Structures are given as C-alpha cells and as structure tokens.
Amino acid sequence: MTTTLPAVDRAQLIATRRDLHQHPELGFEETRTSTLAAERLRSLGYDVKSGVGKTGVVALRAGTTSDQTRCVLLRADMDALPVEEANDVPYRSRHPGKMHACGHDGHVAIGLEVARRLAAVRFGGAVKLAFQPAEEVSHGAQAMIADGVLDGPKVGAAFGIHLWNDLPVGTIGVMPGPVMASVDEFEITILGRGGHAAAPHQTVDPVLVAAHVVTALQSLVSRRRDPLEEGVVSVTQVSAGHAFNVIPGRADLRGTVRTFGGKFWDDAPQLVENTTQGIASAFGATAEIRYHRLCAPLVNDEGMAALMAEVAAQVVGKGGVKAGVRTMGGEDMSYFLQKVPGCFAFVGSAPKKGKASPHHSPTFDIDEESLVIGAELLSQVAVRYLGA
Ligand SMILES: [Zn+2]
Ligand SMILES: [Zn+2]
C-alpha cells in the first residue's frame, strides 16, 4: 500500500457509465445498479451493506492507520428518469421510457472508480461510500439516513458532485453556502358550484377563482418576500372543466415553491394557505390546500467548500474553478448536509465546443472527460479530508 492514488482508469470508468446508461432504473427500483455496485465494492475489499434505504448500498473501509476518529462519506445517486431517450448512440437506453437523463449513471461510475482508487491507498480514518436510490423523487437520502448511513462509524463530513451540463468540461463550480434550493409542492382544489355557462350568477365559478389564485400567488414573491431572499413560486398545472358551455364545479392547481431557506421558506405554507383561502372565500368558493416539503435547501459548509475548492484548483487549474454556480433546482444531498458538514460541487460536463442538452431532456448526454475529472476530485477530497 502507498500513499499515492493510482491513476484513474479512464477506460473502465467510461465502460461502467455506458453499461449503466443502457440499463436505467427509476427511484427505489435500482436493483441491477445496486447489485453491480455491491459486487464491485465487495471485490475491492469493502464491508458492504445492501438494502440501506430500500435499494441503497453502503460500503465501508476502516482506516489502515491508528487514527479511527475521522470518517468521510462520499455519496453517489443512482436513479434514472421516466424519459424516452432520443440519442442515437451505441450505449443508448435499452429500456423504453426510461433514461439516465440527469447523469446519475456517471455518478455511480465515478463512485466505483473512487472506491477502487481509495482501496489502494493507506490513510487515517474511514471511508464510507453511499450509493443512494431515488434522488429524483426526493426520498432516497432520507431513507438512507433513517437506516443509519451516517452512524457506525459516525460520519464527520460528506461530499458529493453533480455532473453539470450548464458548465463546460474542465470547469468545477464550488462555493460555500446555499447552492441548490428547497423544493416544496402544493396542490390546491377549488370547490365552487357548477351550472350553465350562460347563467353564471347561478353558479360559483371555480375557473375564475383559480385564475385569481394563480395571479395572487405571484404576489407572494413580489410583495410578501424580503427581496434580498431568493424565492420562486410557479403554478405548473391547471385543470378544470370538460365543455365550452358548462361552468364546472371544481378546479385544480399544482405548483412549486423554491427558496434557499430563510423566512420565506418558513412562511410559504401559511402564505399559500391564507392567500388561497382568502381569494376563494371572497368569491363564495371553498378551497383545500395540500402542501408538501420535498427537499431542504442544499447548504455547503464554509470550511469544507474551501477544502473542495482547493482540491478542484489542483484538478482543473485555478481558472477552471467557478464560484457563483447556484440553481433553484433541488437535490436531496441536502439532507446529508443538514446533518454533517460537507460540500457538493458541480462538475462541468458540457462539451468544450458546441451546446449541451439540458438535464432531464431526451437528448441529454455528457462529455465523458467529466467522469475523469469527477473521479479525480472526489478521490482527492477524501484523501485530503482524512489527512493521508
Ligand atoms: Zn435530475
Ligand atoms: Zn441529478
């Protein structure tokens, strides 16, 4: 055993990613992926537990020196999306209607390559790798935490990455503080009284109430939020009625609230409730509101972000490290970072020349050089944290 990491095995890294890309599995159905990960990790000498958070896998390697106090957790999410792949590539998805359209195939491949490299190095403390299910549906991280992934040994710091098509390959986005948003979902049912379109005075029109509610919800961001706090309210689904000459009895709305935490996040459920109820009652209708918190904001620890930025500069050069990369998208790595300090970085995966397709689109693909950069970044972050 040495203290220097073996070189990244580029060919195997790409082969693993392409194999996973051909076999996408949706949240909590990642049985092939987790079996593949568990077998590889076992053969590398890790102590492997399957079924952590339903389909999750945890691999542990105790330190090889006397320092057993530090434990670093590296997290990779495994799930795909219900998207039909439109790419014409040899490693195209073999499962109709399912696709790795967010890059999680790359995250698993990177996690396994990091595991291989770290298994060959002597260091203090312990390494824990968490292969997490169901990121896209926001319940996988919580399921793994409930099953004890952060205990035995207790995790001191957690790190993760997302391959990121908004950044060109060769760049890494990393900064302290909140970088991904909280995700809340609301569903509103407005109950009126249906009737003839030509006699609206005999009805309570839920379509008109819904229109006012959609407009009023926009005032939450413009008039109820401190302008110095980030926030988005989007109504994304509206449904009511079935005929041009009938006023329906009910209208349904759905949407999302995004924040980086703070007072607006605290207040949002009550603001949505009060605004909707107030408008409905002004029109003589009633409303039912169901409000769900799906994901907490993802907040990077200052010290851990500084550590990761330093390592990133070694990997891609100072000019390649980008501060200020943030998104109102959600990411359930936030639940790990609520419990332990850590950092989540964006690894550029768009081709240097030309445009990349956005995440979750049927033509999503990555520049595979980003896999090498991601593997280098996470391996070296672990080594640096553990003080090897
Ligand atoms: Zn995604
Ligand atoms: Zn993702």
Tab-separated table of C-alpha atoms and ligand atoms in Angstrom:
chain	number	residue	atom	x	y	z
A	1	MET	CA	0.000	0.000	0.000
A	2	THR	CA	1.125	3.502	-0.814
A	3	THR	CA	0.024	6.998	-0.015
A	4	THR	CA	-0.374	7.999	-3.663
A	5	LEU	CA	-3.574	7.321	-5.537
A	6	PRO	CA	-3.354	5.047	-8.586
A	7	ALA	CA	-4.191	6.756	-11.894
A	8	VAL	CA	-7.824	6.989	-12.955
A	9	ASP	CA	-8.797	4.003	-15.107
A	10	ARG	CA	-10.442	6.025	-17.858
A	11	ALA	CA	-11.470	3.035	-19.990
A	12	GLN	CA	-13.192	1.226	-17.120
A	13	LEU	CA	-14.842	4.412	-15.882
A	14	ILE	CA	-16.391	5.068	-19.295
A	15	ALA	CA	-17.326	1.403	-19.795
A	16	THR	CA	-19.135	1.348	-16.430
A	17	ARG	CA	-21.006	4.549	-17.196
A	18	ARG	CA	-22.089	3.265	-20.607
A	19	ASP	CA	-23.224	-0.050	-19.148
A	20	LEU	CA	-25.331	1.762	-16.540
A	21	HIS	CA	-26.643	4.153	-19.188
A	22	GLN	CA	-28.047	1.195	-21.128
A	23	HIS	CA	-29.863	-0.118	-18.045
A	24	PRO	CA	-31.590	2.852	-16.396
A	25	GLU	CA	-33.732	2.167	-13.317
A	26	LEU	CA	-36.215	4.520	-11.655
A	27	GLY	CA	-36.168	5.577	-7.978
A	28	PHE	CA	-36.266	2.662	-5.466
A	29	GLU	CA	-36.099	0.185	-8.381
A	30	GLU	CA	-32.294	0.317	-8.757
A	31	THR	CA	-31.752	-3.424	-8.214
A	32	ARG	CA	-29.389	-4.106	-11.123
A	33	THR	CA	-27.397	-0.953	-10.407
A	34	SER	CA	-27.079	-1.639	-6.683
A	35	THR	CA	-26.171	-5.305	-7.245
A	36	LEU	CA	-23.451	-4.247	-9.700
A	37	ALA	CA	-22.136	-1.662	-7.212
A	38	ALA	CA	-22.244	-4.063	-4.242
A	39	GLU	CA	-20.358	-6.803	-6.144
A	40	ARG	CA	-17.635	-4.415	-7.288
A	41	LEU	CA	-17.246	-2.923	-3.828
A	42	ARG	CA	-17.035	-6.356	-2.184
A	43	SER	CA	-14.347	-7.442	-4.632
A	44	LEU	CA	-12.373	-4.324	-3.682
A	45	GLY	CA	-12.413	-5.416	-0.039
A	46	TYR	CA	-15.082	-3.078	1.286
A	47	ASP	CA	-17.511	-4.079	4.001
A	48	VAL	CA	-20.774	-3.801	2.005
A	49	LYS	CA	-24.368	-3.458	3.172
A	50	SER	CA	-27.226	-3.641	0.672
A	51	GLY	CA	-30.842	-2.640	1.234
A	52	VAL	CA	-29.937	0.568	3.084
A	53	GLY	CA	-32.839	2.921	2.295
A	54	LYS	CA	-34.613	0.199	0.262
A	55	THR	CA	-32.271	-0.160	-2.747
A	56	GLY	CA	-29.242	1.775	-1.440
A	57	VAL	CA	-25.750	0.358	-0.879
A	58	VAL	CA	-23.182	1.414	1.736
A	59	ALA	CA	-19.539	0.409	1.558
A	60	LEU	CA	-17.157	0.941	4.445
A	61	ARG	CA	-13.429	0.735	4.651
A	62	ALA	CA	-11.902	1.284	8.063
A	63	GLY	CA	-8.681	3.262	8.258
A	64	THR	CA	-5.379	1.484	7.868
A	65	THR	CA	-3.625	3.613	10.468
A	66	SER	CA	-4.347	4.088	14.160
A	67	ASP	CA	-6.487	7.207	13.532
A	68	GLN	CA	-10.024	5.818	13.585
A	69	THR	CA	-11.733	9.065	14.533
A	70	ARG	CA	-12.385	10.528	11.100
A	71	CYS	CA	-14.954	9.182	8.695
A	72	VAL	CA	-15.737	10.710	5.324
A	73	LEU	CA	-18.882	9.912	3.363
A	74	LEU	CA	-18.924	10.111	-0.438
A	75	ARG	CA	-22.356	9.990	-1.994
A	76	ALA	CA	-23.482	8.957	-5.487
A	77	ASP	CA	-27.124	8.871	-6.567
A	78	MET	CA	-28.222	6.013	-8.830
A	79	ASP	CA	-31.687	6.628	-10.264
A	80	ALA	CA	-32.834	7.413	-13.804
A	81	LEU	CA	-35.869	9.290	-15.136
A	82	PRO	CA	-39.106	8.379	-16.957
A	83	VAL	CA	-37.817	9.894	-20.228
A	84	GLU	CA	-37.613	8.212	-23.668
A	85	GLU	CA	-34.032	8.550	-24.908
A	86	ALA	CA	-33.708	10.314	-28.284
A	87	ASN	CA	-29.922	9.943	-28.626
A	88	ASP	CA	-28.627	7.683	-31.377
A	89	VAL	CA	-25.542	6.336	-29.596
A	90	PRO	CA	-24.234	2.767	-29.150
A	91	TYR	CA	-24.889	2.990	-25.379
A	92	ARG	CA	-28.496	4.178	-25.792
A	93	SER	CA	-31.028	3.132	-23.115
A	94	ARG	CA	-32.349	-0.395	-23.688
A	95	HIS	CA	-35.455	0.257	-21.619
A	96	PRO	CA	-38.272	2.141	-23.357
A	97	GLY	CA	-39.479	5.176	-21.416
A	98	LYS	CA	-36.501	5.181	-19.034
A	99	MET	CA	-33.280	7.107	-19.367
A	100	HIS	CA	-30.281	8.344	-17.394
A	101	ALA	CA	-31.119	11.927	-18.387
A	102	CYS	CA	-29.524	13.585	-15.344
A	103	GLY	CA	-26.077	11.964	-15.322
A	104	HIS	CA	-26.530	9.687	-12.300
A	105	ASP	CA	-25.061	6.821	-14.367
A	106	GLY	CA	-21.863	8.879	-14.347
A	107	HIS	CA	-22.133	9.486	-10.594
A	108	VAL	CA	-22.251	5.725	-9.906
A	109	ALA	CA	-19.340	5.050	-12.276
A	110	ILE	CA	-17.331	7.804	-10.571
A	111	GLY	CA	-18.206	6.438	-7.102
A	112	LEU	CA	-16.947	2.979	-8.064
A	113	GLU	CA	-13.720	4.362	-9.549
A	114	VAL	CA	-13.139	6.449	-6.410
A	115	ALA	CA	-13.704	3.302	-4.333
A	116	ARG	CA	-11.123	1.402	-6.403
A	117	ARG	CA	-8.527	4.145	-6.037
A	118	LEU	CA	-9.070	4.680	-2.317
A	119	ALA	CA	-8.860	0.926	-1.662
A	120	ALA	CA	-5.260	1.064	-2.875
A	121	VAL	CA	-4.138	3.848	-0.532
A	122	ARG	CA	-3.120	3.962	3.094
A	123	PHE	CA	-4.899	6.681	5.095
A	124	GLY	CA	-6.194	7.518	8.535
A	125	GLY	CA	-9.880	7.325	9.394
A	126	ALA	CA	-12.617	5.570	7.469
A	127	VAL	CA	-14.201	5.914	4.046
A	128	LYS	CA	-17.900	5.312	3.584
A	129	LEU	CA	-19.470	5.304	0.128
A	130	ALA	CA	-23.217	5.758	-0.138
A	131	PHE	CA	-24.864	4.685	-3.392
A	132	GLN	CA	-28.202	6.380	-2.958
A	133	PRO	CA	-31.531	5.491	-4.570
A	134	ALA	CA	-34.364	7.793	-5.591
A	135	GLU	CA	-32.836	11.278	-5.776
A	136	GLU	CA	-35.240	12.414	-8.475
A	137	VAL	CA	-38.260	11.652	-6.290
A	138	SER	CA	-36.570	13.202	-3.239
A	139	HIS	CA	-36.904	10.371	-0.741
A	140	GLY	CA	-33.701	8.352	-1.160
A	141	ALA	CA	-31.378	10.370	1.086
A	142	GLN	CA	-33.885	10.433	3.944
A	143	ALA	CA	-34.446	6.678	3.585
A	144	MET	CA	-30.686	6.019	3.874
A	145	ILE	CA	-30.321	8.369	6.848
A	146	ALA	CA	-33.260	6.651	8.586
A	147	ASP	CA	-31.423	3.341	8.035
A	148	GLY	CA	-28.334	4.701	9.802
A	149	VAL	CA	-25.951	5.574	6.949
A	150	LEU	CA	-24.464	8.427	8.999
A	151	ASP	CA	-23.719	6.210	12.045
A	152	GLY	CA	-21.375	3.291	12.874
A	153	PRO	CA	-18.831	4.848	12.404
A	154	LYS	CA	-20.216	8.352	12.760
A	155	VAL	CA	-19.678	10.402	9.604
A	156	GLY	CA	-17.652	13.609	10.106
A	157	ALA	CA	-18.027	15.122	6.636
A	158	ALA	CA	-19.943	14.354	3.440
A	159	PHE	CA	-19.060	15.183	-0.157
A	160	GLY	CA	-20.783	14.711	-3.481
A	161	ILE	CA	-20.839	16.008	-7.026
A	162	HIS	CA	-23.266	16.535	-9.857
A	163	LEU	CA	-22.141	16.321	-13.475
A	164	TRP	CA	-23.376	19.649	-14.807
A	165	ASN	CA	-24.238	20.473	-18.407
A	166	ASP	CA	-24.523	24.209	-17.699
A	167	LEU	CA	-20.708	24.231	-17.321
A	168	PRO	CA	-18.123	23.205	-19.934
A	169	VAL	CA	-15.938	20.188	-19.212
A	170	GLY	CA	-12.755	21.277	-17.461
A	171	THR	CA	-14.553	23.554	-15.021
A	172	ILE	CA	-15.863	22.890	-11.493
A	173	GLY	CA	-18.460	25.029	-9.692
A	174	VAL	CA	-17.949	25.136	-5.940
A	175	MET	CA	-18.843	27.715	-3.299
A	176	PRO	CA	-19.901	27.944	0.360
A	177	GLY	CA	-23.497	28.492	1.486
A	178	PRO	CA	-26.733	27.516	-0.255
A	179	VAL	CA	-26.265	26.306	-3.842
A	180	MET	CA	-29.446	24.346	-4.513
A	181	ALA	CA	-32.971	25.207	-3.482
A	182	SER	CA	-35.635	23.845	-1.197
A	183	VAL	CA	-38.413	22.126	-3.130
A	184	ASP	CA	-41.991	22.393	-1.873
A	185	GLU	CA	-45.046	21.178	-3.748
A	186	PHE	CA	-48.586	22.477	-3.363
A	187	GLU	CA	-51.886	21.103	-4.642
A	188	ILE	CA	-54.995	23.269	-4.500
A	189	THR	CA	-58.580	22.213	-5.067
A	190	ILE	CA	-61.152	24.965	-5.527
A	191	LEU	CA	-64.730	23.904	-4.990
A	192	GLY	CA	-67.491	26.072	-6.462
A	193	ARG	CA	-70.900	25.244	-7.861
A	194	GLY	CA	-71.291	24.234	-11.493
A	195	GLY	CA	-74.013	25.286	-13.901
A	196	HIS	CA	-74.858	26.803	-17.292
A	197	ALA	CA	-72.224	28.991	-18.897
A	198	ALA	CA	-74.989	31.416	-19.886
A	199	ALA	CA	-76.190	31.808	-16.281
A	200	PRO	CA	-73.014	32.396	-14.246
A	201	HIS	CA	-75.000	34.150	-11.491
A	202	GLN	CA	-76.491	30.766	-10.597
A	203	THR	CA	-73.020	29.250	-10.130
A	204	VAL	CA	-69.839	29.766	-8.140
A	205	ASP	CA	-67.243	29.656	-10.916
A	206	PRO	CA	-64.076	27.825	-9.744
A	207	VAL	CA	-62.278	28.691	-13.028
A	208	LEU	CA	-62.434	32.397	-12.246
A	209	VAL	CA	-61.345	31.738	-8.648
A	210	ALA	CA	-58.403	29.622	-9.906
A	211	ALA	CA	-57.339	32.435	-12.251
A	212	HIS	CA	-57.287	34.895	-9.342
A	213	VAL	CA	-55.396	32.420	-7.154
A	214	VAL	CA	-52.725	31.948	-9.851
A	215	THR	CA	-52.272	35.715	-10.065
A	216	ALA	CA	-52.312	36.239	-6.294
A	217	LEU	CA	-49.685	33.530	-5.713
A	218	GLN	CA	-47.302	35.597	-7.860
A	219	SER	CA	-47.601	38.378	-5.303
A	220	LEU	CA	-46.000	36.140	-2.652
A	221	VAL	CA	-42.611	36.554	-4.327
A	222	SER	CA	-43.112	40.187	-5.354
A	223	ARG	CA	-44.791	41.510	-2.198
A	224	ARG	CA	-44.524	39.078	0.734
A	225	ARG	CA	-40.860	38.001	0.429
A	226	ASP	CA	-37.868	40.044	1.535
A	227	PRO	CA	-36.350	40.974	-1.849
A	228	LEU	CA	-32.902	40.021	-0.521
A	229	GLU	CA	-34.041	36.386	-0.084
A	230	GLU	CA	-34.202	34.130	-3.155
A	231	GLY	CA	-37.592	32.671	-3.993
A	232	VAL	CA	-39.709	31.288	-6.821
A	233	VAL	CA	-43.406	30.395	-6.938
A	234	SER	CA	-44.560	28.599	-10.084
A	235	VAL	CA	-48.043	27.309	-10.782
A	236	THR	CA	-47.436	24.496	-13.244
A	237	GLN	CA	-50.710	22.633	-13.615
A	238	VAL	CA	-54.240	23.958	-14.065
A	239	SER	CA	-57.196	21.731	-14.755
A	240	ALA	CA	-60.944	22.308	-14.796
A	241	GLY	CA	-63.981	21.714	-16.931
A	242	HIS	CA	-64.924	19.479	-19.848
A	243	ALA	CA	-67.266	21.522	-22.085
A	244	PHE	CA	-67.382	25.041	-23.545
A	245	ASN	CA	-70.880	25.751	-22.268
A	246	VAL	CA	-70.673	24.304	-18.737
A	247	ILE	CA	-69.216	26.031	-15.702
A	248	PRO	CA	-67.536	23.195	-13.769
A	249	GLY	CA	-67.828	22.630	-10.048
A	250	ARG	CA	-64.137	22.239	-9.346
A	251	ALA	CA	-60.724	23.469	-10.432
A	252	ASP	CA	-57.310	22.016	-9.514
A	253	LEU	CA	-53.930	23.733	-9.389
A	254	ARG	CA	-50.474	22.389	-8.706
A	255	GLY	CA	-47.152	24.099	-8.355
A	256	THR	CA	-43.892	24.551	-6.521
A	257	VAL	CA	-42.126	26.965	-4.159
A	258	ARG	CA	-38.300	27.180	-4.290
A	259	THR	CA	-36.058	29.019	-1.828
A	260	PHE	CA	-32.562	28.946	-0.341
A	261	GLY	CA	-34.092	28.680	3.143
A	262	GLY	CA	-34.830	31.609	5.452
A	263	LYS	CA	-38.050	33.338	6.424
A	264	PHE	CA	-39.803	32.971	3.074
A	265	TRP	CA	-39.297	29.186	3.263
A	266	ASP	CA	-40.665	29.158	6.818
A	267	ASP	CA	-43.669	31.290	5.881
A	268	ALA	CA	-44.524	29.796	2.462
A	269	PRO	CA	-47.027	27.094	3.564
A	270	GLN	CA	-49.078	29.631	5.550
A	271	LEU	CA	-48.851	32.256	2.799
A	272	VAL	CA	-50.138	29.822	0.165
A	273	GLU	CA	-52.927	28.690	2.513
A	274	ASN	CA	-54.050	32.180	3.551
A	275	THR	CA	-53.881	33.673	0.066
A	276	THR	CA	-55.862	30.822	-1.477
A	277	GLN	CA	-58.477	30.698	1.276
A	278	GLY	CA	-58.905	34.482	1.198
A	279	ILE	CA	-59.471	34.584	-2.563
A	280	ALA	CA	-61.793	31.559	-2.526
A	281	SER	CA	-63.956	32.987	0.221
A	282	ALA	CA	-64.151	36.393	-1.497
A	283	PHE	CA	-65.813	34.605	-4.442
A	284	GLY	CA	-68.028	32.362	-2.299
A	285	ALA	CA	-65.990	29.227	-3.080
A	286	THR	CA	-64.056	26.946	-0.759
A	287	ALA	CA	-60.503	25.681	-1.129
A	288	GLU	CA	-58.445	22.722	0.050
A	289	ILE	CA	-54.668	23.087	0.103
A	290	ARG	CA	-52.155	20.257	0.445
A	291	TYR	CA	-48.586	21.474	0.979
A	292	HIS	CA	-45.560	19.145	0.997
A	293	ARG	CA	-41.914	19.835	1.745
A	294	LEU	CA	-39.967	17.602	-0.674
A	295	CYS	CA	-36.419	18.780	-0.244
A	296	ALA	CA	-34.426	21.119	2.038
A	297	PRO	CA	-32.046	23.725	0.593
A	298	LEU	CA	-28.548	22.361	-0.022
A	299	VAL	CA	-26.062	24.345	2.058
A	300	ASN	CA	-22.306	23.892	1.719
A	301	ASP	CA	-20.156	24.242	4.831
A	302	GLU	CA	-17.631	27.069	4.589
A	303	GLY	CA	-14.563	25.049	5.622
A	304	MET	CA	-15.472	22.015	3.518
A	305	ALA	CA	-16.208	24.207	0.480
A	306	ALA	CA	-12.772	25.815	0.877
A	307	LEU	CA	-11.170	22.342	1.039
A	308	MET	CA	-13.056	21.183	-2.060
A	309	ALA	CA	-12.245	24.395	-3.976
A	310	GLU	CA	-8.537	23.920	-3.219
A	311	VAL	CA	-8.626	20.353	-4.499
A	312	ALA	CA	-10.661	21.477	-7.534
A	313	ALA	CA	-7.945	24.014	-8.375
A	314	GLN	CA	-5.369	21.203	-8.351
A	315	VAL	CA	-7.549	19.115	-10.665
A	316	VAL	CA	-8.632	21.701	-13.271
A	317	GLY	CA	-6.385	24.682	-12.520
A	318	LYS	CA	-7.362	27.872	-10.695
A	319	GLY	CA	-9.063	29.328	-13.777
A	320	GLY	CA	-11.335	26.299	-14.034
A	321	VAL	CA	-12.877	26.758	-10.580
A	322	LYS	CA	-16.086	28.774	-10.798
A	323	ALA	CA	-17.693	30.458	-7.804
A	324	GLY	CA	-21.301	31.611	-8.001
A	325	VAL	CA	-22.726	28.445	-9.583
A	326	ARG	CA	-26.151	28.034	-7.974
A	327	THR	CA	-29.531	26.784	-9.139
A	328	MET	CA	-33.129	26.830	-7.919
A	329	GLY	CA	-33.263	23.118	-8.750
A	330	GLY	CA	-33.438	20.730	-5.800
A	331	GLU	CA	-31.109	17.932	-4.675
A	332	ASP	CA	-31.649	15.640	-1.690
A	333	MET	CA	-27.925	15.545	-0.837
A	334	SER	CA	-29.196	18.493	1.231
A	335	TYR	CA	-30.387	16.045	3.909
A	336	PHE	CA	-26.864	14.687	4.422
A	337	LEU	CA	-25.525	18.264	4.608
A	338	GLN	CA	-28.173	19.216	7.181
A	339	LYS	CA	-26.723	16.546	9.492
A	340	VAL	CA	-22.977	16.801	8.821
A	341	PRO	CA	-20.733	19.489	7.338
A	342	GLY	CA	-19.729	18.899	3.759
A	343	CYS	CA	-19.811	20.183	0.224
A	344	PHE	CA	-21.498	19.450	-3.092
A	345	ALA	CA	-19.804	20.596	-6.297
A	346	PHE	CA	-20.857	20.902	-9.940
A	347	VAL	CA	-18.505	19.181	-12.376
A	348	GLY	CA	-18.787	20.671	-15.870
A	349	SER	CA	-19.924	18.040	-18.398
A	350	ALA	CA	-20.873	20.053	-21.484
A	351	PRO	CA	-18.596	19.603	-24.496
A	352	LYS	CA	-15.978	22.362	-24.802
A	353	LYS	CA	-17.317	23.271	-28.233
A	354	GLY	CA	-20.989	23.190	-29.100
A	355	LYS	CA	-24.089	23.188	-26.949
A	356	ALA	CA	-25.104	20.587	-24.409
A	357	SER	CA	-28.667	19.355	-23.985
A	358	PRO	CA	-30.202	20.282	-20.639
A	359	HIS	CA	-30.624	17.828	-17.769
A	360	HIS	CA	-33.840	15.761	-17.950
A	361	SER	CA	-34.137	16.259	-21.738
A	362	PRO	CA	-34.374	13.240	-24.118
A	363	THR	CA	-31.121	14.292	-25.812
A	364	PHE	CA	-29.125	14.722	-22.581
A	365	ASP	CA	-25.568	13.403	-22.790
A	366	ILE	CA	-22.226	14.278	-21.219
A	367	ASP	CA	-18.662	14.841	-22.345
A	368	GLU	CA	-17.128	11.741	-20.748
A	369	GLU	CA	-13.923	13.587	-19.818
A	370	SER	CA	-16.054	14.937	-16.950
A	371	LEU	CA	-16.053	11.415	-15.447
A	372	VAL	CA	-12.268	11.525	-15.096
A	373	ILE	CA	-12.428	14.986	-13.505
A	374	GLY	CA	-15.214	13.935	-11.117
A	375	ALA	CA	-13.309	10.813	-10.037
A	376	GLU	CA	-10.123	12.824	-9.510
A	377	LEU	CA	-11.960	15.488	-7.487
A	378	LEU	CA	-13.784	13.116	-5.124
A	379	SER	CA	-10.799	10.805	-4.559
A	380	GLN	CA	-8.522	13.697	-3.685
A	381	VAL	CA	-11.130	15.386	-1.490
A	382	ALA	CA	-11.408	12.184	0.574
A	383	VAL	CA	-7.642	11.833	0.856
A	384	ARG	CA	-7.290	15.496	1.835
A	385	TYR	CA	-10.068	15.334	4.441
A	386	LEU	CA	-8.625	12.183	6.001
A	387	GLY	CA	-5.159	13.697	6.027
A	388	ALA	CA	-3.483	10.851	4.176
B	1	ZN	ZN	-32.220	15.318	-12.103
B	2	ZN	ZN	-29.474	14.780	-10.741
